RNA sequence: GGCGGAGUAGCUCAGUCGGUAGAGCAGUGGAAUCAUAAUCCAUGGGUCGGGGGUUCAAGUCCCUCCUCCGCUACCA
């Protein structure tokens, strides 16, 4: 057995001032597929997601709603928690920044920084945008508003500062020594160029509102939301108990998956905080891209926000998961369109793969009494196809570890297509009439190939893959990657259940009565 | 303005250490009929953004220009 490795990966914690949309689902999906892959590969995985619940926006929204901030976030956090069962996310924990465990962790990190003179008290004055939770320089303002369009107000307050300026060189050498820390490469260049441009100390406390983690030993201040929020990644593995088994096992995190908009916080501030506290920084931050909707930028005001739950209703869960991971080189922006979705769902899933499974299982049912056929001597073509399926895990693993999901799926589909070529060349429906043993051999090879395909596609389309493995009578315990190859081979004579399609085609009849996306 | 990335077949993109370009989809023609009207086979004369240079040879290196995108700065 391979040695078990621990792999801790996280989504950002989602800000509760919003409802879950396709962007949240996408980030979590990218983590989920990897988490599932690693578990099947025998790793000890911890996959974390959760909600970010502090900040002025929440405080204001709660006040406007006439409820306490706590009950506001209790309510708003719920849809994010509900996303996991809806989209099949297998997160091991769901953290909320309002939990006691987290407040203790954030305060401890603060104390560590304070004790090392990495935080000092000063004062801050500037244009502050509540909506963005950010200060802007005078020069950044456009017509008296933030570049984002958010209204700004002049705020002058005492503030604690983190000595970020001291970490410029350390960060640059850290990036240099860890070329895989920031992905994709183009984002890495951006971050490095930003840091090279010079870093100023970072304001890390606020006195203008109250909804946050109190600064230790100074009740007038609460912690800057990002310092609070980023700490969640450590909270969930036991911090401040650095001698706990979870912390030792899972920290530093192997991967923080983030949207490209919050890369800087993760790739600059976060490692600086950690190095300043003498804690190991995470291994990797991946900044993925955004989706557009039918070519249009998605925005709330335009009203073209995509609800992932609607897409699941329309196209199916596995279909959506497949589309999101296949359609776009991971890291790039992508466009969601009905046509593209249907092309993937029908072309790749239903026609190429689903139909392959169906025709093979149907022939086994008909020609072999519904039992796993007995293979005779193998010919070159048999061995070539079988080997390509058995070896598939290698490039697929390599792709997953680089978060190159599209490459992994491309590799898998190469084998799917080879199997379709093979079945046509061998024509078992003809062989059946002249050489039943040879037909049985061909069908056995195909069944084994399908077993391998189903095994490796599990992280992306877990439900359908499970159904295929059910139809091959593969035990639940035999669905890990340790069963790849002859060791897990189907046993001739095993009775198989009646096959039924796992990847339905999308037809206009598939459209539910309500309006679809839009 | 600076830094970075990208401009390759109708569309989306691959193209390793330089050797006269590939995949998928779409289109066209054909085969087959086990299968979810699915599959398979055949078919791509693209000035590899423009121009110049190095080289026996450049999509692939150098210079320059154009366009688009990202990050960043500044003037206002």
Coordinates of C-alpha atoms (C1' of nucleotides) in Angstrom, one line a residue:
Chain A
X1 CA 0.0 0.0 0.0
X2 CA 1.1 3.5 -0.7
X3 CA 1.9 5.6 2.3
X4 CA -1.0 7.8 3.4
X5 CA -0.4 11.4 2.9
X6 CA -2.4 14.2 4.5
X7 CA -3.9 16.8 2.3
X8 CA -5.7 19.8 3.7
X9 CA -7.6 22.0 1.2
X10 CA -10.0 24.9 1.7
X11 CA -12.4 27.0 -0.1
X12 CA -12.6 30.7 0.9
X13 CA -15.2 31.3 3.6
X14 CA -18.1 32.9 1.8
X15 CA -19.3 36.2 2.9
X16 CA -22.9 35.9 4.1
X17 CA -24.1 39.2 2.7
X18 CA -24.9 37.3 -0.4
X19 CA -26.7 34.2 -1.6
X20 CA -24.8 31.3 -3.0
X21 CA -24.3 31.7 -6.8
X22 CA -22.4 29.8 -9.5
X23 CA -19.1 31.4 -8.4
X24 CA -19.3 29.9 -4.9
X25 CA -20.4 26.6 -6.3
X26 CA -17.5 26.6 -8.7
X27 CA -14.8 27.2 -6.1
X28 CA -16.2 24.5 -3.9
X29 CA -16.6 22.1 -6.7
X30 CA -13.0 22.5 -7.7
X31 CA -12.1 21.6 -4.1
X32 CA -14.6 18.8 -3.9
X33 CA -13.4 17.0 -7.1
X34 CA -9.8 17.1 -5.8
X35 CA -10.8 16.0 -2.3
X36 CA -12.7 13.1 -3.7
X37 CA -9.9 12.2 -6.0
X38 CA -7.3 12.2 -3.1
X39 CA -9.5 10.1 -0.9
X40 CA -9.9 7.5 -3.6
X41 CA -6.2 7.7 -4.0
X42 CA -5.7 6.8 -0.4
X43 CA -4.8 10.2 1.1
X44 CA -6.0 11.5 4.4
X45 CA -8.0 14.5 3.3
X46 CA -9.5 17.3 5.1
X47 CA -11.7 19.6 3.0
X48 CA -13.0 22.8 4.6
X49 CA -15.5 25.4 3.6
X50 CA -17.6 27.8 5.6
X51 CA -18.8 31.4 6.0
X52 CA -17.3 34.7 6.8
X53 CA -19.7 36.4 9.1
X54 CA -18.1 39.6 10.5
X55 CA -17.8 43.1 9.2
X56 CA -19.6 46.3 8.8
X57 CA -21.8 45.2 5.9
X58 CA -23.3 42.5 8.1
X59 CA -23.7 44.8 11.0
X60 CA -25.5 47.3 8.8
X61 CA -27.7 44.7 7.1
X62 CA -28.7 43.2 10.4
X63 CA -29.6 46.6 11.8
X64 CA -31.7 47.4 8.7
X65 CA -33.4 44.0 9.1
X66 CA -34.1 44.9 12.7
X67 CA -32.4 41.8 14.0
X68 CA -29.2 41.0 15.9
X69 CA -26.1 40.5 13.9
X70 CA -25.9 37.0 15.2
X71 CA -29.3 36.0 14.2
X72 CA -28.7 37.6 10.8
X73 CA -25.6 35.5 10.2
X74 CA -27.3 32.4 11.6
X75 CA -29.9 32.8 8.9
X76 CA -27.6 33.9 6.0
X77 CA -25.1 31.1 6.6
X78 CA -27.7 28.5 6.1
X79 CA -27.9 28.5 2.3
X80 CA -24.2 28.1 2.1
X81 CA -24.3 25.1 4.4
X82 CA -27.1 23.7 2.3
X83 CA -25.0 23.9 -0.9
X84 CA -23.0 20.9 0.1
X85 CA -25.8 18.3 0.0
X86 CA -27.2 19.9 -3.0
X87 CA -24.1 19.7 -5.1
X88 CA -22.5 16.8 -3.5
X89 CA -19.7 18.6 -1.8
X90 CA -17.8 16.3 0.7
X91 CA -16.4 18.9 3.0
X92 CA -15.3 17.5 6.3
X93 CA -16.1 20.6 8.3
X94 CA -18.0 23.8 7.9
X95 CA -16.6 26.7 9.7
X96 CA -18.2 30.0 10.7
X97 CA -16.1 32.9 11.9
X98 CA -18.6 33.7 14.7
X99 CA -17.9 30.4 16.4
X100 CA -16.0 30.5 19.7
X101 CA -13.3 28.2 18.4
X102 CA -12.5 30.7 15.7
X103 CA -12.6 33.8 17.8
X104 CA -10.1 32.2 20.1
X105 CA -7.9 31.3 17.2
X106 CA -8.0 34.8 15.7
X107 CA -7.2 36.4 19.0
X108 CA -4.3 34.0 19.5
X109 CA -2.8 34.8 16.2
X110 CA -3.1 38.5 17.0
X111 CA -1.3 37.9 20.3
X112 CA 1.5 36.0 18.6
X113 CA 2.0 38.9 16.2
X114 CA 1.8 41.5 18.9
X115 CA 4.3 39.6 21.0
X116 CA 6.8 39.7 18.1
X117 CA 6.2 43.4 17.6
X118 CA 4.6 42.7 14.2
X119 CA 1.6 44.8 15.1
X120 CA 1.7 48.4 16.4
X121 CA -0.8 51.1 17.3
X122 CA -1.1 54.0 14.9
X123 CA -3.9 55.9 13.3
X124 CA -5.6 55.7 9.9
X125 CA -7.4 58.2 7.9
X126 CA -8.8 57.8 4.5
X127 CA -11.7 57.2 2.2
X128 CA -13.5 54.1 3.4
X129 CA -16.1 52.1 1.4
X130 CA -18.4 50.1 3.6
X131 CA -19.5 47.9 0.8
X132 CA -16.0 46.9 -0.1
X133 CA -14.7 46.9 3.4
X134 CA -11.7 48.7 2.0
X135 CA -9.9 52.0 2.2
X136 CA -9.2 53.8 -1.0
X137 CA -6.6 56.4 -1.8
X138 CA -7.8 59.8 -2.8
X139 CA -6.4 59.2 -6.2
X140 CA -8.4 56.1 -6.7
X141 CA -11.7 57.7 -6.3
X142 CA -13.8 58.3 -9.4
X143 CA -16.4 61.0 -9.1
X144 CA -16.2 60.8 -5.3
X145 CA -16.9 57.1 -5.2
X146 CA -14.8 54.0 -5.0
X147 CA -13.5 52.5 -8.3
X148 CA -16.1 49.8 -7.7
X149 CA -18.8 52.4 -7.5
X150 CA -19.3 52.0 -3.8
X151 CA -19.9 55.1 -1.9
X152 CA -17.0 56.2 0.4
X153 CA -16.8 58.2 3.6
X154 CA -13.9 59.9 5.2
X155 CA -12.9 57.9 8.2
X156 CA -10.2 58.8 10.7
X157 CA -9.6 56.3 13.5
X158 CA -6.9 54.9 15.6
X159 CA -5.8 51.6 14.1
X160 CA -3.3 48.8 14.7
X161 CA -1.0 48.1 11.8
X162 CA 0.7 45.0 10.7
X163 CA 4.3 45.6 9.7
X164 CA 3.8 44.3 6.2
X165 CA 6.5 46.5 4.8
X166 CA 9.1 44.5 6.6
X167 CA 8.1 41.3 4.8
X168 CA 8.6 42.4 1.2
X169 CA 12.0 40.6 0.8
X170 CA 11.0 37.6 2.7
X171 CA 7.9 37.2 0.6
X172 CA 9.8 37.6 -2.6
X173 CA 12.3 34.9 -1.7
X174 CA 9.4 32.8 -0.5
X175 CA 7.8 33.0 -4.0
X176 CA 11.2 32.3 -5.5
X177 CA 11.8 29.2 -3.4
X178 CA 8.2 28.0 -3.9
X179 CA 7.4 28.3 -7.5
X180 CA 4.2 26.4 -7.1
X181 CA 2.9 28.6 -4.3
X182 CA 0.7 30.7 -6.7
X183 CA -1.1 29.3 -9.6
X184 CA -1.8 29.8 -12.4
X185 CA 1.6 31.2 -13.4
X186 CA 0.2 34.4 -14.8
X187 CA -1.3 35.2 -11.4
X188 CA 2.0 34.5 -9.8
X189 CA 3.6 37.1 -12.0
X190 CA 1.0 39.6 -10.9
X191 CA 1.5 39.0 -7.3
X192 CA 5.3 39.2 -7.5
X193 CA 5.1 42.4 -9.4
X194 CA 2.8 43.8 -6.8
X195 CA 5.1 42.9 -4.0
X196 CA 8.1 44.2 -5.9
X197 CA 6.3 47.5 -6.2
X198 CA 6.6 47.9 -2.5
X199 CA 4.4 47.1 0.5
X200 CA 3.1 49.5 3.1
X201 CA 2.0 48.5 6.6
X202 CA -1.5 47.2 6.7
X203 CA -4.3 48.5 8.9
X204 CA -5.5 45.5 10.8
X205 CA -8.1 46.9 13.2
X206 CA -11.2 49.0 13.2
X207 CA -13.0 51.1 15.7
X208 CA -15.8 52.4 13.6
X209 CA -18.0 49.4 14.1
X210 CA -18.4 46.6 16.5
X211 CA -19.2 43.4 14.6
X212 CA -15.9 41.5 14.6
X213 CA -13.4 39.7 16.7
X214 CA -12.3 42.0 19.6
X215 CA -8.7 42.9 19.6
X216 CA -7.1 41.3 22.7
X217 CA -6.4 43.8 25.4
X218 CA -8.0 46.7 23.6
X219 CA -11.7 46.5 23.5
X220 CA -12.0 49.7 21.4
X221 CA -10.8 47.8 18.4
X222 CA -12.0 44.8 16.4
X223 CA -9.8 42.9 14.0
X224 CA -9.7 43.7 10.4
X225 CA -12.0 41.3 8.6
X226 CA -9.3 39.7 6.5
X227 CA -7.0 38.9 9.4
X228 CA -10.1 37.4 11.1
X229 CA -11.2 35.6 8.0
X230 CA -7.9 34.1 6.9
X231 CA -7.3 32.6 10.3
X232 CA -10.3 30.3 9.8
X233 CA -8.0 28.0 7.8
X234 CA -6.0 27.3 11.0
X235 CA -9.0 27.4 13.3
X236 CA -10.5 24.4 11.6
X237 CA -7.4 22.3 12.2
X238 CA -7.1 23.1 15.9
X239 CA -5.2 26.4 16.1
X240 CA -4.2 27.7 18.6
X241 CA -3.5 24.1 19.7
X242 CA -0.5 23.7 17.6
X243 CA 0.4 20.5 19.3
X244 CA -3.0 18.9 18.5
X245 CA -3.0 16.0 16.2
X246 CA -5.1 17.7 13.6
X247 CA -2.8 20.7 13.5
X248 CA 0.3 18.6 13.2
X249 CA -1.3 16.4 10.5
X250 CA -3.0 19.1 8.4
X251 CA -1.0 22.3 8.8
X252 CA 0.3 23.8 6.6
X253 CA -2.7 23.6 4.2
X254 CA -1.8 22.1 0.9
X255 CA -4.2 24.2 -1.1
X256 CA -6.3 27.3 -0.7
X257 CA -8.6 27.5 -3.6
X258 CA -9.7 31.1 -4.3
X259 CA -11.3 33.3 -6.9
X260 CA -8.9 35.6 -8.6
X261 CA -10.4 38.6 -6.8
X262 CA -9.1 37.6 -3.4
X263 CA -5.7 36.3 -4.5
X264 CA -3.7 39.1 -2.9
X265 CA -5.1 38.4 0.5
X266 CA -4.1 34.8 0.3
X267 CA -0.8 35.1 -1.6
X268 CA 0.6 38.2 0.1
X269 CA -1.1 39.1 3.4
X270 CA -1.7 35.6 4.6
X271 CA 1.8 34.2 4.2
X272 CA 3.2 37.4 5.7
X273 CA 1.0 37.1 8.8
X274 CA 2.0 33.5 9.2
X275 CA 5.7 34.0 8.7
X276 CA 5.6 36.9 11.1
X277 CA 3.9 34.6 13.7
X278 CA 6.5 31.9 12.9
X279 CA 3.9 29.6 11.5
X280 CA 4.4 27.7 8.2
X281 CA 2.6 29.3 5.3
X282 CA 0.3 27.2 3.1
X283 CA 1.8 25.3 0.2
X284 CA -0.3 26.6 -2.6
X285 CA -2.9 29.2 -3.6
X286 CA -4.9 28.6 -6.8
X287 CA -6.8 31.6 -8.2
X288 CA -9.5 30.4 -10.6
X289 CA -11.4 32.5 -13.1
X290 CA -14.9 33.8 -13.5
X291 CA -17.9 32.6 -15.4
X292 CA -19.9 34.8 -17.8
X293 CA -23.5 34.0 -18.7
X294 CA -24.2 33.6 -22.4
X295 CA -21.3 35.9 -23.0
X296 CA -22.4 38.6 -20.6
X297 CA -20.6 39.6 -17.5
X298 CA -22.6 38.4 -14.5
X299 CA -23.9 41.1 -12.2
X300 CA -26.7 41.5 -9.7
X301 CA -27.8 44.7 -11.2
X302 CA -28.1 43.2 -14.7
X303 CA -30.0 40.4 -13.0
X304 CA -28.2 37.5 -14.8
X305 CA -26.8 35.8 -11.7
X306 CA -26.7 32.1 -12.1
X307 CA -28.2 29.9 -9.4
X308 CA -26.5 26.6 -9.4
X309 CA -29.6 24.9 -8.1
X310 CA -31.5 25.9 -11.1
X311 CA -28.8 24.5 -13.4
X312 CA -28.9 21.2 -11.5
X313 CA -32.7 21.0 -12.0
X314 CA -32.3 21.8 -15.7
X315 CA -29.3 19.7 -16.6
X316 CA -28.5 17.4 -13.7
X317 CA -25.9 17.4 -11.0
X318 CA -23.2 15.3 -12.6
X319 CA -23.8 17.1 -15.9
X320 CA -23.2 20.4 -14.3
X321 CA -20.1 19.2 -12.4
X322 CA -18.7 17.8 -15.5
X323 CA -19.4 20.9 -17.6
X324 CA -17.8 23.3 -15.1
X325 CA -14.6 21.3 -14.8
X326 CA -14.4 20.3 -18.5
X327 CA -15.4 23.4 -20.4
X328 CA -12.6 25.7 -19.4
X329 CA -8.9 25.3 -18.8
X330 CA -9.0 25.6 -15.0
X331 CA -7.8 29.1 -14.1
X332 CA -9.2 30.8 -17.1
X333 CA -12.5 32.6 -17.3
X334 CA -15.3 30.7 -18.9
X335 CA -18.6 31.3 -20.5
X336 CA -21.7 29.4 -19.4
X337 CA -24.2 29.0 -22.2
X338 CA -27.1 26.7 -22.7
X339 CA -25.7 25.5 -26.0
X340 CA -22.2 24.8 -24.6
X341 CA -23.8 22.9 -21.6
X342 CA -26.0 20.8 -23.9
X343 CA -23.1 20.1 -26.2
X344 CA -21.0 18.7 -23.3
X345 CA -23.9 16.9 -21.7
X346 CA -25.0 15.2 -24.9
X347 CA -21.8 14.9 -26.8
X348 CA -19.4 13.9 -24.1
X349 CA -21.5 12.3 -21.5
X350 CA -24.5 10.8 -23.3
X351 CA -23.1 10.0 -26.7
X352 CA -19.5 9.1 -26.0
X353 CA -19.5 7.7 -22.6
X354 CA -23.1 6.9 -21.6
X355 CA -23.8 5.2 -24.9
X356 CA -20.6 3.2 -24.7
X357 CA -21.6 1.8 -21.3
X358 CA -25.1 1.1 -22.4
X359 CA -24.2 -0.8 -25.6
X360 CA -21.6 -2.9 -23.8
X361 CA -23.9 -3.8 -20.9
X362 CA -26.8 -4.5 -23.2
X363 CA -24.7 -7.0 -25.2
X364 CA -23.4 -8.6 -22.0
X365 CA -27.0 -8.9 -20.9
X366 CA -28.1 -10.4 -24.2
X367 CA -25.1 -12.5 -25.3
X368 CA -23.7 -13.6 -21.9
X369 CA -26.8 -14.2 -19.8
X370 CA -26.2 -11.0 -17.9
X371 CA -23.0 -12.4 -16.4
X372 CA -19.5 -11.0 -16.6
X373 CA -18.1 -12.8 -19.7
X374 CA -15.1 -15.1 -19.6
X375 CA -12.1 -13.7 -21.4
X376 CA -10.1 -16.0 -23.7
X377 CA -6.6 -15.3 -25.1
X378 CA -6.0 -11.6 -25.6
X379 CA -5.1 -10.0 -28.9
X380 CA -2.9 -6.9 -29.3
X381 CA -5.9 -4.6 -29.7
X382 CA -7.4 -6.0 -26.4
X383 CA -4.2 -5.5 -24.5
X384 CA -3.6 -2.0 -25.9
X385 CA -7.0 -0.7 -24.9
X386 CA -7.0 -2.4 -21.5
X387 CA -3.6 -1.0 -20.7
X388 CA -4.6 2.5 -21.7
X389 CA -7.4 2.2 -19.2
X390 CA -5.3 0.8 -16.5
X391 CA -2.6 3.4 -17.0
X392 CA -5.1 6.3 -17.1
X393 CA -4.7 7.0 -13.4
X394 CA -1.2 8.3 -13.9
X395 CA -1.8 11.3 -16.1
X396 CA -5.1 12.0 -14.4
X397 CA -3.5 12.1 -11.0
X398 CA -0.8 14.4 -12.3
X399 CA -3.5 16.7 -13.7
X400 CA -5.6 16.7 -10.5
X401 CA -2.5 17.6 -8.4
X402 CA -2.0 20.6 -10.6
X403 CA -5.8 21.4 -10.6
X404 CA -5.8 20.9 -14.4
X405 CA -9.2 19.3 -14.3
X406 CA -9.8 19.9 -17.9
X407 CA -6.7 17.9 -18.8
X408 CA -7.7 15.1 -16.6
X409 CA -11.1 14.9 -18.3
X410 CA -9.5 15.1 -21.7
X411 CA -7.2 12.2 -20.8
X412 CA -10.2 10.2 -19.7
X413 CA -12.1 10.9 -22.8
X414 CA -9.3 9.8 -25.0
X415 CA -9.8 6.3 -23.6
X416 CA -13.6 6.6 -24.0
X417 CA -13.1 7.4 -27.6
X418 CA -10.6 4.5 -28.0
X419 CA -13.1 2.2 -26.5
X420 CA -15.7 3.3 -29.1
X421 CA -13.2 2.7 -31.9
X422 CA -12.4 -0.7 -30.5
X423 CA -16.0 -1.8 -30.1
X424 CA -16.6 -0.8 -33.8
X425 CA -13.5 -2.5 -35.0
X426 CA -14.2 -5.7 -33.0
X427 CA -17.9 -5.6 -33.7
X428 CA -18.9 -8.1 -31.0
X429 CA -22.4 -8.2 -32.4
X430 CA -21.0 -9.9 -35.4
X431 CA -18.5 -12.0 -33.5
X432 CA -21.3 -13.3 -31.4
X433 CA -22.6 -15.1 -34.5
X434 CA -19.4 -16.7 -35.6
X435 CA -17.1 -16.9 -32.5
X436 CA -19.0 -16.5 -29.2
X437 CA -15.8 -16.9 -27.2
X438 CA -14.1 -14.1 -29.0
X439 CA -17.2 -11.9 -28.5
X440 CA -17.1 -12.7 -24.8
X441 CA -13.4 -11.7 -24.7
X442 CA -14.1 -8.4 -26.3
X443 CA -17.0 -7.7 -24.0
X444 CA -14.9 -8.6 -21.0
X445 CA -12.2 -6.2 -22.1
X446 CA -14.9 -3.5 -22.6
X447 CA -16.4 -4.1 -19.2
X448 CA -13.0 -3.8 -17.6
X449 CA -12.3 -0.6 -19.5
X450 CA -15.6 0.8 -18.3
X451 CA -14.8 -0.2 -14.8
X452 CA -11.6 1.8 -14.9
X453 CA -13.3 4.8 -16.6
X454 CA -16.0 4.8 -13.9
X455 CA -13.4 4.6 -11.1
X456 CA -11.4 7.6 -12.3
X457 CA -14.5 9.7 -13.2
X458 CA -15.9 9.3 -9.7
X459 CA -14.5 12.6 -8.4
X460 CA -16.3 14.5 -11.1
X461 CA -19.5 12.6 -11.7
X462 CA -19.9 10.7 -8.5
X463 CA -23.5 9.7 -8.9
X464 CA -23.3 8.4 -12.5
X465 CA -20.0 6.7 -11.8
X466 CA -21.6 4.9 -8.8
X467 CA -24.4 3.7 -11.0
X468 CA -22.1 2.3 -13.6
X469 CA -20.1 0.5 -10.9
X470 CA -23.4 -0.8 -9.5
X471 CA -24.2 -2.2 -12.9
X472 CA -20.8 -3.9 -13.0
X473 CA -21.6 -5.3 -9.6
X474 CA -18.4 -3.7 -8.1
X475 CA -18.6 -3.7 -4.4
X476 CA -18.5 -0.4 -2.6
X477 CA -15.2 -1.4 -1.0
X478 CA -13.7 -2.0 -4.4
X479 CA -14.1 1.5 -5.8
X480 CA -10.9 3.1 -4.7
X481 CA -7.9 3.6 -7.0
X482 CA -6.2 0.7 -5.2
X483 CA -8.4 -1.5 -7.3
X484 CA -7.1 -0.2 -10.6
X485 CA -5.5 -2.9 -12.7
X486 CA -5.7 -6.7 -12.5
X487 CA -6.0 -6.7 -8.7
X488 CA -9.6 -5.4 -9.0
X489 CA -10.6 -7.1 -12.2
X490 CA -14.2 -8.2 -12.7
X491 CA -14.8 -11.8 -12.0
X492 CA -16.2 -13.9 -14.9
X493 CA -19.6 -15.3 -14.1
X494 CA -20.7 -12.5 -11.8
X495 CA -24.3 -11.8 -12.3
X496 CA -25.0 -8.2 -13.4
X497 CA -28.1 -6.2 -12.8
X498 CA -30.3 -5.0 -15.6
X499 CA -28.5 -2.0 -17.2
X500 CA -30.1 1.4 -17.4
X501 CA -28.8 4.7 -18.8
X502 CA -26.8 6.9 -16.6
X503 CA -26.2 10.0 -18.7
X504 CA -29.5 11.0 -20.3
X505 CA -29.5 13.2 -23.4
X506 CA -30.8 16.7 -23.0
X507 CA -33.8 17.3 -25.2
X508 CA -36.2 20.2 -25.2
X509 CA -38.5 18.0 -23.2
X510 CA -35.8 18.1 -20.5
X511 CA -36.6 21.8 -19.8
X512 CA -38.5 22.1 -16.6
X513 CA -41.7 24.1 -16.6
X514 CA -40.2 27.1 -14.8
X515 CA -38.0 29.5 -16.6
X516 CA -34.4 28.3 -16.9
X517 CA -31.3 30.4 -16.6
X518 CA -31.7 33.5 -18.6
Chain B
rG1 C1' 3.2 54.8 -18.1
rG2 C1' 5.3 50.1 -16.0
rC3 C1' 5.0 44.7 -15.5
rG4 C1' 2.7 40.2 -17.3
rG5 C1' -0.3 37.3 -20.6
rA6 C1' -2.7 36.4 -25.2
rG7 C1' -3.4 36.9 -30.7
rU8 C1' -2.8 29.3 -34.6
rA9 C1' -8.5 25.9 -39.0
rG10 C1' -15.9 28.5 -38.7
rC11 C1' -15.8 27.9 -32.8
rU12 C1' -12.8 26.5 -28.2
rC13 C1' -7.9 25.5 -27.7
rA14 C1' -2.8 22.0 -28.0
rG15 C1' 1.7 22.9 -30.0
rU16 C1' 7.9 20.0 -25.7
rC17 C1' 15.2 21.2 -26.7
rG18 C1' 13.5 25.8 -33.6
rG19 C1' 13.1 21.3 -38.6
rU20 C1' 7.9 23.7 -43.7
rA21 C1' 1.2 22.8 -38.1
rG22 C1' -2.6 19.4 -34.6
rA23 C1' -7.2 17.9 -31.2
rG24 C1' -12.3 18.5 -29.9
rC25 C1' -16.7 20.6 -31.7
rA26 C1' -19.3 22.3 -36.1
rG27 C1' -19.7 21.1 -41.7
rU28 C1' -19.5 17.4 -45.9
rG29 C1' -19.4 12.3 -47.8
rG30 C1' -19.5 7.1 -46.5
rA31 C1' -19.9 2.5 -43.2
rA32 C1' -22.3 0.0 -39.6
rU33 C1' -26.9 -1.4 -36.9
rC34 C1' -24.8 -3.9 -30.5
rA35 C1' -26.4 1.0 -28.4
rU36 C1' -29.3 6.9 -25.3
rA37 C1' -31.3 8.5 -33.9
rA38 C1' -25.9 7.0 -30.3
rU39 C1' -21.0 4.9 -32.9
rC40 C1' -17.0 4.4 -36.6
rC41 C1' -14.3 5.9 -41.1
rA42 C1' -12.9 9.7 -44.7
rU43 C1' -12.4 14.9 -45.5
rG44 C1' -8.9 20.9 -42.9
rG45 C1' -4.8 24.6 -49.8
rG46 C1' -5.2 27.8 -41.9
rU47 C1' -0.1 34.0 -45.2
rC48 C1' 0.4 30.3 -37.1
rG49 C1' -1.8 39.4 -35.7
rG50 C1' 1.6 42.9 -39.4
rG51 C1' 6.7 43.9 -40.7
rG52 C1' 11.9 43.1 -40.2
rG53 C1' 16.1 40.0 -38.4
rU54 C1' 19.2 35.5 -36.8
rU55 C1' 19.5 30.4 -38.9
rC56 C1' 20.5 25.4 -43.7
rA57 C1' 15.6 25.6 -41.2
rA58 C1' 11.0 29.8 -36.9
rG59 C1' 4.2 29.3 -34.7
rU60 C1' 8.7 28.1 -31.6
rC61 C1' 14.6 32.8 -30.9
rC62 C1' 15.7 38.6 -31.5
rC63 C1' 13.7 43.6 -32.8
rU64 C1' 9.5 46.5 -34.0
rC65 C1' 4.4 47.7 -34.7
rC66 C1' -1.0 46.6 -34.0
rU67 C1' -5.1 44.6 -31.1
rC68 C1' -7.2 42.3 -26.7
rC69 C1' -7.0 41.0 -21.5
rG70 C1' -5.0 41.0 -16.3
rC71 C1' -2.2 43.4 -12.5
rU72 C1' -0.2 48.0 -11.1
rA73 C1' 1.3 53.3 -11.1
rC74 C1' 0.4 58.2 -12.0
rC75 C1' -1.6 62.5 -14.1
rA76 C1' -5.8 64.6 -13.6

